[in-house]
Coordinates of C-alpha atoms in Angstrom, one line a residue:
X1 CA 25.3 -1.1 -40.2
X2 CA 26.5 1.5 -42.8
X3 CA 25.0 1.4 -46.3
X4 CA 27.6 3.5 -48.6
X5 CA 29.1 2.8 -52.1
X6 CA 31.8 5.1 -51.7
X7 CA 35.4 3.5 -50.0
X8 CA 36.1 6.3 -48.2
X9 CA 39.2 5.3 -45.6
X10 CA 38.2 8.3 -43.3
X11 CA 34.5 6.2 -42.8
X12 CA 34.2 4.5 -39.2
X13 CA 32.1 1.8 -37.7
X14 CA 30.5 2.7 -34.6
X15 CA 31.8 0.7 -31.6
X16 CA 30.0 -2.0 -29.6
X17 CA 30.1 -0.4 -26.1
X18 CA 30.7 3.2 -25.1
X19 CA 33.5 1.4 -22.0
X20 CA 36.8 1.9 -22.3
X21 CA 37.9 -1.7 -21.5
X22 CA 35.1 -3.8 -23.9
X23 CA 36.8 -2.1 -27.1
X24 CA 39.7 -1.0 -28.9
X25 CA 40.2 2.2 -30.0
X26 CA 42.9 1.6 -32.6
X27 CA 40.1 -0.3 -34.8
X28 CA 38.6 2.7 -35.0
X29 CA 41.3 4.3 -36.9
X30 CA 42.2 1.3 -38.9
X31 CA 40.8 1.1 -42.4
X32 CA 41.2 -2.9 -42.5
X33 CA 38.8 -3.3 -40.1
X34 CA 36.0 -1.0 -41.5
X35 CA 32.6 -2.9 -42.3
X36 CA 31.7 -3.3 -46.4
X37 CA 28.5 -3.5 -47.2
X38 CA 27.3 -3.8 -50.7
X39 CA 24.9 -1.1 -51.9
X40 CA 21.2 -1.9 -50.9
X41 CA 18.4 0.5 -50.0
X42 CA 17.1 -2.0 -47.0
X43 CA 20.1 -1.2 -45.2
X44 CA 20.2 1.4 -42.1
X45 CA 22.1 3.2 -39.5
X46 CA 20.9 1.4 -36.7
X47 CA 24.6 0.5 -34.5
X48 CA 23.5 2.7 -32.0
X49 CA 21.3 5.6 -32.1
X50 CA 23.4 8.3 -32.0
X51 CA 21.0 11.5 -31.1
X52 CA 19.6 9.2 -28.6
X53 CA 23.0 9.0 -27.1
X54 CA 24.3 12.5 -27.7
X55 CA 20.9 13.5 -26.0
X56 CA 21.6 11.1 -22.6
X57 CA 25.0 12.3 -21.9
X58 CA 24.1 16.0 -23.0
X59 CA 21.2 16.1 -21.0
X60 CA 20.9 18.8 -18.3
X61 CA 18.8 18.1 -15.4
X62 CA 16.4 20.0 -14.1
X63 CA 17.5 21.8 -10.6
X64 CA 16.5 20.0 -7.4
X65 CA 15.2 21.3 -3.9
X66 CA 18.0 22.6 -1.8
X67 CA 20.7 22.8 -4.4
X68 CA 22.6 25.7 -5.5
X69 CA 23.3 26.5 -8.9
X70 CA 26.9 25.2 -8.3
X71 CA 25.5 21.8 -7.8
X72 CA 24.9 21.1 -10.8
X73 CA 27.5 23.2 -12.6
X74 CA 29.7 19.9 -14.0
X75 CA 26.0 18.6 -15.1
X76 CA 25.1 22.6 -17.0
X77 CA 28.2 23.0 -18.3
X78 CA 29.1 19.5 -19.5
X79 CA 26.9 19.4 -22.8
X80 CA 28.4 23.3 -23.7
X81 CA 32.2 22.3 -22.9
X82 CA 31.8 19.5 -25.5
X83 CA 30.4 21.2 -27.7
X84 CA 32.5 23.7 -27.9
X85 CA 35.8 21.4 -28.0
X86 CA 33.9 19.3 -30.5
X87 CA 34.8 22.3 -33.7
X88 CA 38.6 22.3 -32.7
X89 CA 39.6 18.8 -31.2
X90 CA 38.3 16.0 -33.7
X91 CA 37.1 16.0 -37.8
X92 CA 33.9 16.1 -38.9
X93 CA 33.5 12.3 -39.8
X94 CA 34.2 11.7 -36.0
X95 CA 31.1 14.1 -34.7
X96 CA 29.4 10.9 -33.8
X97 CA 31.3 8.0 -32.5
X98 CA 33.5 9.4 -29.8
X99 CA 33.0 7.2 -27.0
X100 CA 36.8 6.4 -26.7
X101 CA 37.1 9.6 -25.0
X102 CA 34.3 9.9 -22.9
X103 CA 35.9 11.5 -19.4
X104 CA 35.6 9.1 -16.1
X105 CA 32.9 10.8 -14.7
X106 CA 30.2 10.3 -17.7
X107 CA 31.4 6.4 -17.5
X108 CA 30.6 6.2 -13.8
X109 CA 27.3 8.1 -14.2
X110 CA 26.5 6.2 -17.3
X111 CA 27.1 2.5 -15.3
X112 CA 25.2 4.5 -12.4
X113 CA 22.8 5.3 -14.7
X114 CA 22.7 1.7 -16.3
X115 CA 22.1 -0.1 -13.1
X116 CA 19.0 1.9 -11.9
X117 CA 17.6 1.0 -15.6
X118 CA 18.1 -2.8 -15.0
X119 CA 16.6 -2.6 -11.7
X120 CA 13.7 -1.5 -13.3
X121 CA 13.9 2.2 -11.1
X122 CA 12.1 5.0 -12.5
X123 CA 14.6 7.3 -14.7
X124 CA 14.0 10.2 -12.4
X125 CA 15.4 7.9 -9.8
X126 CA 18.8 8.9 -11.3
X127 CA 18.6 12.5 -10.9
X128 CA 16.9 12.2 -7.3
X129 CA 19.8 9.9 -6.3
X130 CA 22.5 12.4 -7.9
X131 CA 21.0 15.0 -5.9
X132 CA 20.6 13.7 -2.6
X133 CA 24.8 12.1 -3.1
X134 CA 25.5 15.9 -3.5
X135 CA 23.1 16.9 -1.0
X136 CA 24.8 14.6 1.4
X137 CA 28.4 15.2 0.4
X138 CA 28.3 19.4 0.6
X139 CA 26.2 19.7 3.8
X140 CA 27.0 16.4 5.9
X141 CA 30.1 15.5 4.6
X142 CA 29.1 12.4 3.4
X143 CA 31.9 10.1 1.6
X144 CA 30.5 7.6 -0.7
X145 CA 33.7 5.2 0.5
X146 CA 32.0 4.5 3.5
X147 CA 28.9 4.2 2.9
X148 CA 27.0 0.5 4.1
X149 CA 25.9 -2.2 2.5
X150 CA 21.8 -3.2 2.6
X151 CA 22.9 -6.2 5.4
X152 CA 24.8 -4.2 7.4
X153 CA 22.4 -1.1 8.1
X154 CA 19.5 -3.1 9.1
X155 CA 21.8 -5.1 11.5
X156 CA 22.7 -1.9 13.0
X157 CA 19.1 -0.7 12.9
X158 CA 17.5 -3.7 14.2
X159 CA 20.0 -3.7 17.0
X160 CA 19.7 -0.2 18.3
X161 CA 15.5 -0.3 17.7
X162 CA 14.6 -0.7 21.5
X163 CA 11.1 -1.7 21.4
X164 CA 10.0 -4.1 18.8
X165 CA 6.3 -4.5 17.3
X166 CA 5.5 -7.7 19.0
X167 CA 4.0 -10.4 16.6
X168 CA 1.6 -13.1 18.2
X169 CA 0.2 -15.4 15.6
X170 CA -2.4 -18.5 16.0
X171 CA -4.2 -20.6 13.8
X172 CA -7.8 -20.3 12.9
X173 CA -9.5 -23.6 10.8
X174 CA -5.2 -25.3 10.6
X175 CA -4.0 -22.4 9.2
X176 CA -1.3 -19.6 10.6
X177 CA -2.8 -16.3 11.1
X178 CA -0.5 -13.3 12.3
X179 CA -1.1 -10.3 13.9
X180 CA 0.6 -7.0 15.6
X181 CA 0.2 -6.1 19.2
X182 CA -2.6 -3.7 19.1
X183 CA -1.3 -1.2 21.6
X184 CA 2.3 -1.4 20.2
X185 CA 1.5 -0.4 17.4
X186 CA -0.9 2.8 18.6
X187 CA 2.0 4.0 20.4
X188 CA 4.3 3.6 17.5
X189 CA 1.8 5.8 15.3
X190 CA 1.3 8.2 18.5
X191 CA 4.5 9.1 18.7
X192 CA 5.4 9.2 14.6
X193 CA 2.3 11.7 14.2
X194 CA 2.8 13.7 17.1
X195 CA 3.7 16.9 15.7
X196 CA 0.0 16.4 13.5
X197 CA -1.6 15.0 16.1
X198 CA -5.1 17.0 16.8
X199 CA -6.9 17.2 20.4
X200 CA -10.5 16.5 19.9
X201 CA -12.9 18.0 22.7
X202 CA -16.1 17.8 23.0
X203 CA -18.1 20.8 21.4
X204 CA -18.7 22.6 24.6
X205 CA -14.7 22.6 25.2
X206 CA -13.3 23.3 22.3
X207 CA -12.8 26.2 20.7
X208 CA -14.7 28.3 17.5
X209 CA -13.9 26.0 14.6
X210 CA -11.5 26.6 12.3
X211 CA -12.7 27.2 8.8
X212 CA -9.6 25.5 7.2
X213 CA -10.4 22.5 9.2
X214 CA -14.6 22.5 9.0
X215 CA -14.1 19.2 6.8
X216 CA -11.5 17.1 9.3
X217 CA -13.8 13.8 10.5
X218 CA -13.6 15.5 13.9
X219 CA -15.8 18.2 12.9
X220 CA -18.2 15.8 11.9
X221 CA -22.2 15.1 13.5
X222 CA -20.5 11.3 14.0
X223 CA -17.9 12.9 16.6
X224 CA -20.3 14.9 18.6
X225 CA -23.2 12.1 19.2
X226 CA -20.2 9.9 19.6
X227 CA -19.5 12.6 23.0
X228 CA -23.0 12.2 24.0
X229 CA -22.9 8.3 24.4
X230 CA -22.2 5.8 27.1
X231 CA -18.8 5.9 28.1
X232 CA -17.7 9.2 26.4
X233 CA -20.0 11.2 28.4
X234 CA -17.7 11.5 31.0
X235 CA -14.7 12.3 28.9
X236 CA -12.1 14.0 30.7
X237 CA -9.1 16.6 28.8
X238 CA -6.9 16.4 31.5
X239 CA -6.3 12.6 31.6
X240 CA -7.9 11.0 28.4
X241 CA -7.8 11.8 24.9
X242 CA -9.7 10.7 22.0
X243 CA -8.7 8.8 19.2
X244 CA -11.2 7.4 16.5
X245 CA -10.1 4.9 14.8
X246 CA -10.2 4.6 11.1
X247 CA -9.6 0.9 9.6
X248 CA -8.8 -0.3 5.9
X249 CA -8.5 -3.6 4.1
X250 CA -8.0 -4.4 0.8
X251 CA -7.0 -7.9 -0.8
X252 CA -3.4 -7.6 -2.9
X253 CA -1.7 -10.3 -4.9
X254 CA 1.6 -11.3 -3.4
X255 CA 3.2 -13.0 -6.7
X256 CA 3.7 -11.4 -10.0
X257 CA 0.4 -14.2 -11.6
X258 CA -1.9 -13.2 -8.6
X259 CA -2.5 -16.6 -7.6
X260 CA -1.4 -16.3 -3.7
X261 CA -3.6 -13.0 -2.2
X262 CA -3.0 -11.4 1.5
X263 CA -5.6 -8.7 2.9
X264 CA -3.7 -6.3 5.5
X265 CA -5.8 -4.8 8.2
X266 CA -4.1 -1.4 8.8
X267 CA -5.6 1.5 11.0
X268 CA -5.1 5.2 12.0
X269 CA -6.7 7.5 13.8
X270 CA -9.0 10.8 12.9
X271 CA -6.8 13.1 15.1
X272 CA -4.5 13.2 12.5
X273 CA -5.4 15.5 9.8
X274 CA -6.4 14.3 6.3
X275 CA -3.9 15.8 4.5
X276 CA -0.8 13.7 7.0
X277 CA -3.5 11.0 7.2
X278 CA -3.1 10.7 3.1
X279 CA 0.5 9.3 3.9
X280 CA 2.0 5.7 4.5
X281 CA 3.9 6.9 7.7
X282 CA 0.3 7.1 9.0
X283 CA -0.8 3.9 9.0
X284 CA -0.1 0.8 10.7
X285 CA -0.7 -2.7 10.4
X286 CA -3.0 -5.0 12.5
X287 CA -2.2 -8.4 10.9
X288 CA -2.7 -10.1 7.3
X289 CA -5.9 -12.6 6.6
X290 CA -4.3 -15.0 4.0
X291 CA -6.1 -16.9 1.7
X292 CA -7.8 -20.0 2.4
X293 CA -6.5 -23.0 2.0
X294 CA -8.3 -25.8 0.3
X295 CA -7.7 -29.2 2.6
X296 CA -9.1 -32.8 1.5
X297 CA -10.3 -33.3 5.2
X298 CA -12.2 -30.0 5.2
X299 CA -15.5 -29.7 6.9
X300 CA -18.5 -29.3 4.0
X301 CA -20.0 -26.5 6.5
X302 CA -17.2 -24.2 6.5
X303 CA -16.9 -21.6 3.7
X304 CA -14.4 -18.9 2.6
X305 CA -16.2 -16.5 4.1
X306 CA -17.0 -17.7 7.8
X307 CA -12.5 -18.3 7.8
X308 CA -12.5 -14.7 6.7
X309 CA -14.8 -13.3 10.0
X310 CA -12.8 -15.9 12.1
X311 CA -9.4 -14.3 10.9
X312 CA -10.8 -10.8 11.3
X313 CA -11.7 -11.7 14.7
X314 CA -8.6 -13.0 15.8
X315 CA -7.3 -9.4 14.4
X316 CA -9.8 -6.9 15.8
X317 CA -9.3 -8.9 19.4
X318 CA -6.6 -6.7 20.5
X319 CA -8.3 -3.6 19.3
X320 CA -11.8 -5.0 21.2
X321 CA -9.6 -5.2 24.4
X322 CA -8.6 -2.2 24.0
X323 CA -11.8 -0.6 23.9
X324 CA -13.0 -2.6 26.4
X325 CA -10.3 -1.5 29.1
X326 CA -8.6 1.6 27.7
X327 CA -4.8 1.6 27.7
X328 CA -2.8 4.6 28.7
X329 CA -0.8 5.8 26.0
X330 CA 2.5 8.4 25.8
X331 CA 1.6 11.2 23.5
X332 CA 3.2 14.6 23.2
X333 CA -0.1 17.7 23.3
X334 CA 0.6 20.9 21.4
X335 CA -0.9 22.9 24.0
X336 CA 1.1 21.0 26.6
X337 CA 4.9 20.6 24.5
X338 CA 5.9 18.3 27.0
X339 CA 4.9 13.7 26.7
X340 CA 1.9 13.5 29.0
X341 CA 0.1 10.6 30.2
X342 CA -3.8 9.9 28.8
X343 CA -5.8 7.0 28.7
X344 CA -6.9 6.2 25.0
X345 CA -10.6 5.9 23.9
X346 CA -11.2 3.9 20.9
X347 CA -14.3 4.3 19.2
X348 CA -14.6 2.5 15.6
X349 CA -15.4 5.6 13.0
X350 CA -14.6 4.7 9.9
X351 CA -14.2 1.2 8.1
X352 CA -12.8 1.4 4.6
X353 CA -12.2 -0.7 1.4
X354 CA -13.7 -1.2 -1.9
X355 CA -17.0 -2.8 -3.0
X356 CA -15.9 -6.3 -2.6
X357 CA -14.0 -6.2 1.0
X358 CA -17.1 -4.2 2.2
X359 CA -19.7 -7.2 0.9
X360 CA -17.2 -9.5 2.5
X361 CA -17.2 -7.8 5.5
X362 CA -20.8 -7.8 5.6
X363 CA -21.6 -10.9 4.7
X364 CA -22.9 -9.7 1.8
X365 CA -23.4 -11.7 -1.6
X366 CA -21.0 -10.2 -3.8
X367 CA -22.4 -7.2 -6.4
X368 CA -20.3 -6.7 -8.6
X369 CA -20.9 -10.6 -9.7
X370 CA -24.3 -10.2 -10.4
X371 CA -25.9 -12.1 -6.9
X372 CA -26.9 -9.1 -5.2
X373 CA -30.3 -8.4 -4.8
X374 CA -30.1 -5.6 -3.2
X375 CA -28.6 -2.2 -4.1
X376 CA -26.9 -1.0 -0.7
X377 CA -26.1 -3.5 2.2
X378 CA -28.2 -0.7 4.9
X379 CA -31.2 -0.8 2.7
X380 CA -33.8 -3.2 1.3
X381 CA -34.4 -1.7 -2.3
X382 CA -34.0 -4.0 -5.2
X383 CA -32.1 -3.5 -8.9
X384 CA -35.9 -3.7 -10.1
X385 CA -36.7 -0.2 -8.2
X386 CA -33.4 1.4 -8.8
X387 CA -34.5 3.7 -11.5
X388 CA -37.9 4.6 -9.3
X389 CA -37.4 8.3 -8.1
X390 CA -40.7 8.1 -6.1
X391 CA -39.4 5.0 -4.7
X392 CA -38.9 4.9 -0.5
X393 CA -36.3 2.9 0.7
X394 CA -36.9 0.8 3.8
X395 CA -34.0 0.3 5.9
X396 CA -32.7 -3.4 7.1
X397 CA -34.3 -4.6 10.1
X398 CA -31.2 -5.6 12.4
X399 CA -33.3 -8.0 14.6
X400 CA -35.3 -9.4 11.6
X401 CA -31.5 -10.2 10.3
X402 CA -30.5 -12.1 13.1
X403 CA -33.4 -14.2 13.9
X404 CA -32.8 -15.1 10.3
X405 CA -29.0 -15.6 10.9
X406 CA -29.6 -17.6 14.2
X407 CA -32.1 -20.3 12.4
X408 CA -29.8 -20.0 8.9
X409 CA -26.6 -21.0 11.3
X410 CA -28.0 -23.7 13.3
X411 CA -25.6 -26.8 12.9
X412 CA -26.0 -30.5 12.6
X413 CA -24.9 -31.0 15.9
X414 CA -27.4 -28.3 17.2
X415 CA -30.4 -30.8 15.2
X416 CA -28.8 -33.7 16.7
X417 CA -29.0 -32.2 20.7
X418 CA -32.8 -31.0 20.2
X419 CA -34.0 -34.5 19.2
X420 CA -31.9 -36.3 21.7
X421 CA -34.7 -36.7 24.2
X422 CA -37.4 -38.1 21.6
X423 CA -37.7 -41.8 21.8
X424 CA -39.5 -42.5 18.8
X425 CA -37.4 -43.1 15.3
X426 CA -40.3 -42.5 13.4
X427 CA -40.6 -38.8 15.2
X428 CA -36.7 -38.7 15.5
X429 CA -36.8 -38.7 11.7
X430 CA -39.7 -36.6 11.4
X431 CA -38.2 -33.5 13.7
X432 CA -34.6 -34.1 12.0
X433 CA -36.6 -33.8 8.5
X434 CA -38.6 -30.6 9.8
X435 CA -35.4 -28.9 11.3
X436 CA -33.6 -29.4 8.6
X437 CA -35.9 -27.9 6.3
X438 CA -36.5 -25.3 8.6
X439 CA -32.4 -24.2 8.2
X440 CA -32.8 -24.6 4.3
X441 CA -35.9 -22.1 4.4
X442 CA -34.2 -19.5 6.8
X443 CA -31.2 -19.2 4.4
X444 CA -33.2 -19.0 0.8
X445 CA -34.9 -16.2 2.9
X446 CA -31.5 -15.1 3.9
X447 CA -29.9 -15.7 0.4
X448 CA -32.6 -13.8 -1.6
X449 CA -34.5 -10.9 0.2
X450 CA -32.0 -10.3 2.3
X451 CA -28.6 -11.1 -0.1
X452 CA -26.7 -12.0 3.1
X453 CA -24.4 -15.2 3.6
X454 CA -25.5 -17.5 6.7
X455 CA -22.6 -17.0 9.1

């Protein structure tokens, strides 16, 4: 709105769009058509802002990678060639408002500009996608006429893809779990990451360390005791290569109220340095544990967490075959240049997540809501000893755990088979009561010492 309490004729109202075909510009010069307003204080510009606006299409970007300073020379010079025919072309009351004669190009780039911002892109997305179409255009010849629609492209890259990640899927307590072929996917990643890809010898082959490299996890105490064990010890450069695997899980939301979650299982290897390691095009997927669904028919003895381990397992199987029986694996060796031959070792290095995935992985009761009574899941110390700098932690006893685990887990069924052969009700009831309370005592043990789920 304008507030004014002159009746000047040479006053203008600001249009409604800056697009050539949503207005007309004869209004503009029309006195009959201008806006009045009676004289209040309340009132304000507010139409459109205008610096906002003189500031958008007088913007200069800032120069890009791999362009020349005539690149951008229509951009750099656009805000001082209107400037300058601003003083001679048009009359001070029209400084403002002079969308009717905004050029072809600044509409395009404006709608351009317009449809990113609706898509909810970032606004540097404009100037990166500027960029790259005059990238594209001076060095490749690229003619924006021809490029493809979204459809078309991955018709044409799904048809010329040769080998396809295979996708076996199966269904653990009714419900659809899906999963990647292990080895298709190691060989996918093998051959991405091959220029980054690191040999790892053991310390008696290799050479003197390099100190740019001293923290890679193949310069680590883990790798070399890993060399010394059963069946790396007789590791063999010339026809196997090693590549410790590196796992990580984390639960995401799939809709925008979080309701619906899906964990993916990805991997990578330590050969690959941290630095290319750090990067998506790094990583590939295993399979997805969805969430649980609840059923009316559902068995009382199955939890959330024992369909989580039985999902995980159906995921980790192709990765446990494949340590079982290595697989032989294409790989391209920078000492080598040419795609050799080796058969893969496997060994599990690192698994990672955050607090919660790690308790669930562990069977662990969950710490961050208060039910943990321990602090770590290795070690036995309790919140109460926390603060004790004298105090000594004593490590979990893994057999202790799973004679506890083994009583904790027995089943109805399993009570049912032991008392089978007694004849007598009276002892029948007597050795169901006493086993049953045996499997109630085992997992308060479990549930409180030991903070550990029964499964």
């Amino acid at each position: 709105r304008l507030s004014n309490t002159s009746s000047d004729p040479r006053i203008i109202i600001p249009p409604n769009s800056i697009f050539l075909d949503d207005m007309d510009s004869n209004n503009l010069h029309d006195p009959n058509n201008m806006m009045q307003l009676e004289h209040d204080t309340d009132d304000h510009f507010s139409a459109i802002e205008v610096d906002d606006v003189d500031h958008l299409l007088n913007f200069s970007e800032i120069p890009f990678d791999n362009l020349s300073d005539e690149d951008d020379v229509t951009v750099h010079s656009s805000s001082a060639s209107l400037e300058s025919s601003n003083n001679d072309e048009y009359p001070s009351s029209y400084q403002h408002h002079r969308f009717d004669r905004m050029t072809r190009d600044e509409t395009a780039s404006y709608q351009i500009m317009t449809l990113l911002d609706t898509a909810g892109a970032p606004r540097i997305c404009y100037n990166r996608l500027i960029a790259l179409l005059k990238k594209l255009s001076k060095n490749e010849g690229f003619d924006v006429k021809k490029a493809i629609n979204r459809e078309t492209l991955m018709n044409r890259l799904e048809r010329r893809y040769q080998t396809r990640p295979r996708i076996q899927s199966a269904f653990v307590n009714k419900q659809e779990v899906l999963r990647f072929t292990f080895q298709d996917m190691l060989q996918d990643l093998l051959h991405s990451s091959s220029k980054h890809l690191h040999e790892i010898l053991p310390s008696h082959e290799q050479d003197i360390p390099d100190a740019r490299t001293a923290h890679e996890l193949w310069n680590t105490r883990w790798m070399r005791s890993t060399f010394a064990t059963h069946p790396y010890t007789n590791f063999n450069s010339k026809t196997d290569i090693m590549l410790p695997i590196i796992l990580y899980m984390d639960k995401t939301g799939t809709d925008v109220n979080q309701r619906y979650s899906l964990e993916p299982v990805l991997f990578s290897v330590a050969a690959i340095p941290r630095e290319q390691r750090e990067s998506r095009h790094s990583w590939r997927h295993l399979g997805f544990v969805p969430q649980k669904q609840r059923c009316s028919d559902e068995d009382e003895s199955s939890s959330d967490l024992q369909f989580y381990h039985n999902c995980l397992s159906y995921l980790l199987d192709g990765l446990r075959e494949a340590q079982m029986n290595p697989p032989t694996v294409s790989v391209k060796l920078h000492n080598h240049g040419d795609t050799v031959q080796r058969r893969a070792l496997l060994p599990l290095m690192v698994v990672m997540g955050d607090q919660l995935s790690q308790d669930t992985l562990c069977g662990r009761l969950k710490s961050n809501s208060g039910g943990a009574g321990r602090v770590h899941r290795s070690c036995m110390c309790s919140y109460l000893h926390i603060d004790d700098p004298f105090h000594k932690c004593k490590k979990v006893n893994i057999a202790t755990l799973k004679l506890l685990m083994s009583h904790a887990t027995t089943s109805d069924e399993d009570i049912a088979s032991k008392i089978s052969t007694i004849l007598s009700q009276k002892d029948i009831r007597a050795a169901k009561t006493f086993l049953q309370r045996k499997r109630t005592m085992f997992r308060s043990i479990l549930r409180h010492p030991f903070t550990t789920h029964p499964i």
